[in-house]
């Protein structure tokens, strides 16, 4: 029996799908048959957007995989975390299982630059990214957030039996 990972991420454009595939391939290459990764965009029955799946089919389909998973990986990048992913995080959180977040926004941190800090006092001049802190709190309660794909892939090893 392999360790099951649910890879939650936005999947609605070529860039998102390519990135998701890139990260999942890294996971599969490193861990081989020790892990089974569910990447929702590979589930054409509910995520081929040229076809049709209603809300119940999508919820039931993804929930089935969430319920079987040992670990949730959540790609938190974007203007805000994807709304479907946020719901999946809440669902998985309630099952009291571990999660890892991936947040690669390059605007994180001050980089020792006082001008960036001073700009916070000017209206509409923040040089920093924003992510919903409730969502961050859920992930951190059950795991941690990493800032790059390589660190994420390595961290998965800490969760394997």
Protein backbone atom coordinates (compact mmCIF):
# COMPACT_ATOMS: atom_id res chain seq x y z
CA UNK A 1 0.00 0.00 0.00
CA UNK A 2 1.47 3.33 -1.00
CA UNK A 3 1.32 6.67 0.73
CA UNK A 4 -1.37 8.78 -0.96
CA UNK A 5 -0.89 12.46 -1.71
CA UNK A 6 -3.59 14.84 -2.93
CA UNK A 7 -2.03 17.66 -4.98
CA UNK A 8 -4.37 20.63 -4.70
CA UNK A 9 -3.75 23.57 -7.00
CA UNK A 10 -5.44 25.87 -9.50
CA UNK A 11 -5.72 24.08 -12.86
CA UNK A 12 -7.53 26.41 -15.20
CA UNK A 13 -4.86 27.55 -17.64
CA UNK A 14 -1.84 26.15 -19.42
CA UNK A 15 0.63 27.80 -17.04
CA UNK A 16 -1.04 26.35 -13.94
CA UNK A 17 -1.34 22.89 -15.45
CA UNK A 18 2.29 22.89 -16.61
CA UNK A 19 3.53 23.93 -13.17
CA UNK A 20 1.39 21.32 -11.42
CA UNK A 21 2.73 18.62 -13.75
CA UNK A 22 6.30 19.84 -13.16
CA UNK A 23 6.02 19.57 -9.36
CA UNK A 24 4.14 16.26 -9.40
CA UNK A 25 6.72 14.75 -11.75
CA UNK A 26 9.45 15.77 -9.29
CA UNK A 27 7.54 14.02 -6.49
CA UNK A 28 6.96 10.89 -8.56
CA UNK A 29 10.62 10.77 -9.67
CA UNK A 30 11.95 11.08 -6.12
CA UNK A 31 9.57 8.69 -4.36
CA UNK A 32 8.55 6.29 -7.13
CA UNK A 33 6.09 3.62 -6.01
CA UNK A 34 6.35 4.72 -2.35
CA UNK A 35 3.75 7.40 -3.13
CA UNK A 36 0.63 7.71 -5.21
CA UNK A 37 -0.11 11.31 -6.22
CA UNK A 38 -3.61 12.37 -7.21
CA UNK A 39 -3.36 15.37 -9.52
CA UNK A 40 -6.94 16.52 -10.18
CA UNK A 41 -6.19 17.79 -13.70
CA UNK A 42 -5.38 14.19 -14.66
CA UNK A 43 -8.92 13.16 -13.73
CA UNK A 44 -10.62 13.96 -17.03
CA UNK A 45 -14.00 12.65 -15.86
CA UNK A 46 -14.51 15.76 -13.74
CA UNK A 47 -11.77 18.19 -14.81
CA UNK A 48 -11.77 18.13 -18.60
CA UNK A 49 -13.41 21.52 -18.97
CA UNK A 50 -14.42 20.82 -22.58
CA UNK A 51 -16.74 18.17 -21.14
CA UNK A 52 -19.32 18.49 -18.41
CA UNK A 53 -19.33 17.59 -14.74
CA UNK A 54 -21.81 19.24 -12.42
CA UNK A 55 -20.98 20.57 -8.97
CA UNK A 56 -22.01 17.36 -7.22
CA UNK A 57 -19.82 15.19 -9.45
CA UNK A 58 -16.84 17.49 -8.88
CA UNK A 59 -17.34 17.64 -5.09
CA UNK A 60 -17.92 13.91 -4.75
CA UNK A 61 -15.06 13.04 -7.08
CA UNK A 62 -12.47 15.19 -5.33
CA UNK A 63 -13.76 14.35 -1.83
CA UNK A 64 -13.28 10.65 -2.55
CA UNK A 65 -9.59 11.28 -3.23
CA UNK A 66 -9.25 13.65 -0.26
CA UNK A 67 -10.72 11.02 2.05
CA UNK A 68 -8.24 8.40 0.80
CA UNK A 69 -5.19 10.69 1.04
CA UNK A 70 -2.54 10.73 3.74
CA UNK A 71 -1.16 14.19 2.87
CA UNK A 72 -2.51 17.27 1.11
CA UNK A 73 -0.18 19.51 -0.85
CA UNK A 74 -1.65 22.94 -1.49
CA UNK A 75 -0.23 25.36 -4.08
CA UNK A 76 -1.11 28.72 -2.53
CA UNK A 77 0.30 30.97 -5.29
CA UNK A 78 -1.86 33.45 -7.16
CA UNK A 79 -3.66 36.67 -6.35
CA UNK A 80 -5.44 34.64 -3.67
CA UNK A 81 -5.39 30.89 -3.08
CA UNK A 82 -7.78 29.12 -5.46
CA UNK A 83 -11.30 29.01 -3.99
CA UNK A 84 -11.77 25.30 -4.68
CA UNK A 85 -8.41 24.57 -3.08
CA UNK A 86 -9.40 26.63 -0.05
CA UNK A 87 -12.49 24.47 0.38
CA UNK A 88 -10.37 21.32 0.01
CA UNK A 89 -8.02 22.64 2.71
CA UNK A 90 -10.93 23.08 5.11
CA UNK A 91 -12.27 19.61 4.33
CA UNK A 92 -8.85 18.00 4.81
CA UNK A 93 -8.17 20.04 7.95
CA UNK A 94 -11.37 18.66 9.49
CA UNK A 95 -10.05 15.13 8.90
CA UNK A 96 -7.02 16.07 11.04
CA UNK A 97 -4.47 14.99 8.44
CA UNK A 98 -1.18 16.71 7.57
CA UNK A 99 -0.79 19.33 4.86
CA UNK A 100 2.07 21.09 3.15
CA UNK A 101 1.66 24.43 1.45
CA UNK A 102 3.72 25.72 -1.46
CA UNK A 103 3.92 29.52 -1.67
CA UNK A 104 6.59 30.73 -4.06
CA UNK A 105 5.68 34.42 -4.39
CA UNK A 106 8.95 36.33 -4.88
CA UNK A 107 7.64 39.40 -3.03
CA UNK A 108 8.07 37.67 0.34
CA UNK A 109 10.56 39.15 2.78
CA UNK A 110 12.27 42.49 3.15
CA UNK A 111 15.61 41.35 1.74
CA UNK A 112 17.11 43.88 4.16
CA UNK A 113 15.63 46.75 2.18
CA UNK A 114 14.44 49.55 4.48
CA UNK A 115 12.71 51.36 1.57
CA UNK A 116 10.33 48.41 1.23
CA UNK A 117 9.47 48.64 4.90
CA UNK A 118 9.04 52.43 4.81
CA UNK A 119 6.72 52.13 1.80
CA UNK A 120 4.18 50.31 3.99
CA UNK A 121 3.18 53.68 5.43
CA UNK A 122 2.25 55.00 1.97
CA UNK A 123 -1.17 54.23 0.55
CA UNK A 124 -1.04 51.53 -2.16
CA UNK A 125 2.76 51.19 -2.06
CA UNK A 126 3.19 47.83 -0.31
CA UNK A 127 5.97 45.85 -1.98
CA UNK A 128 4.87 42.61 -0.31
CA UNK A 129 2.56 39.78 -1.27
CA UNK A 130 -0.58 39.04 0.70
CA UNK A 131 -2.08 35.67 1.46
CA UNK A 132 -5.16 35.00 3.56
CA UNK A 133 -3.94 34.32 7.09
CA UNK A 134 -6.79 31.97 7.98
CA UNK A 135 -5.78 29.72 5.10
CA UNK A 136 -2.14 29.95 6.16
CA UNK A 137 -3.12 29.11 9.73
CA UNK A 138 -4.97 25.96 8.68
CA UNK A 139 -1.96 24.69 6.76
CA UNK A 140 0.51 25.59 9.52
CA UNK A 141 -1.66 23.89 12.14
CA UNK A 142 -1.34 20.59 10.26
CA UNK A 143 2.09 21.09 8.66
CA UNK A 144 4.11 23.89 7.14
CA UNK A 145 4.52 26.12 4.10
CA UNK A 146 7.55 25.88 1.81
CA UNK A 147 8.78 28.52 -0.64
CA UNK A 148 10.03 26.32 -3.49
CA UNK A 149 9.23 23.01 -5.17
CA UNK A 150 12.53 21.34 -4.27
CA UNK A 151 12.04 22.04 -0.55
CA UNK A 152 8.48 20.73 -0.80
CA UNK A 153 9.60 17.50 -2.46
CA UNK A 154 12.23 16.94 0.23
CA UNK A 155 9.78 17.70 3.06
CA UNK A 156 7.38 14.99 1.85
CA UNK A 157 9.96 12.45 3.04
CA UNK A 158 9.28 13.53 6.64
CA UNK A 159 5.69 12.30 6.30
CA UNK A 160 6.34 8.90 4.77
CA UNK A 161 5.89 5.89 7.04
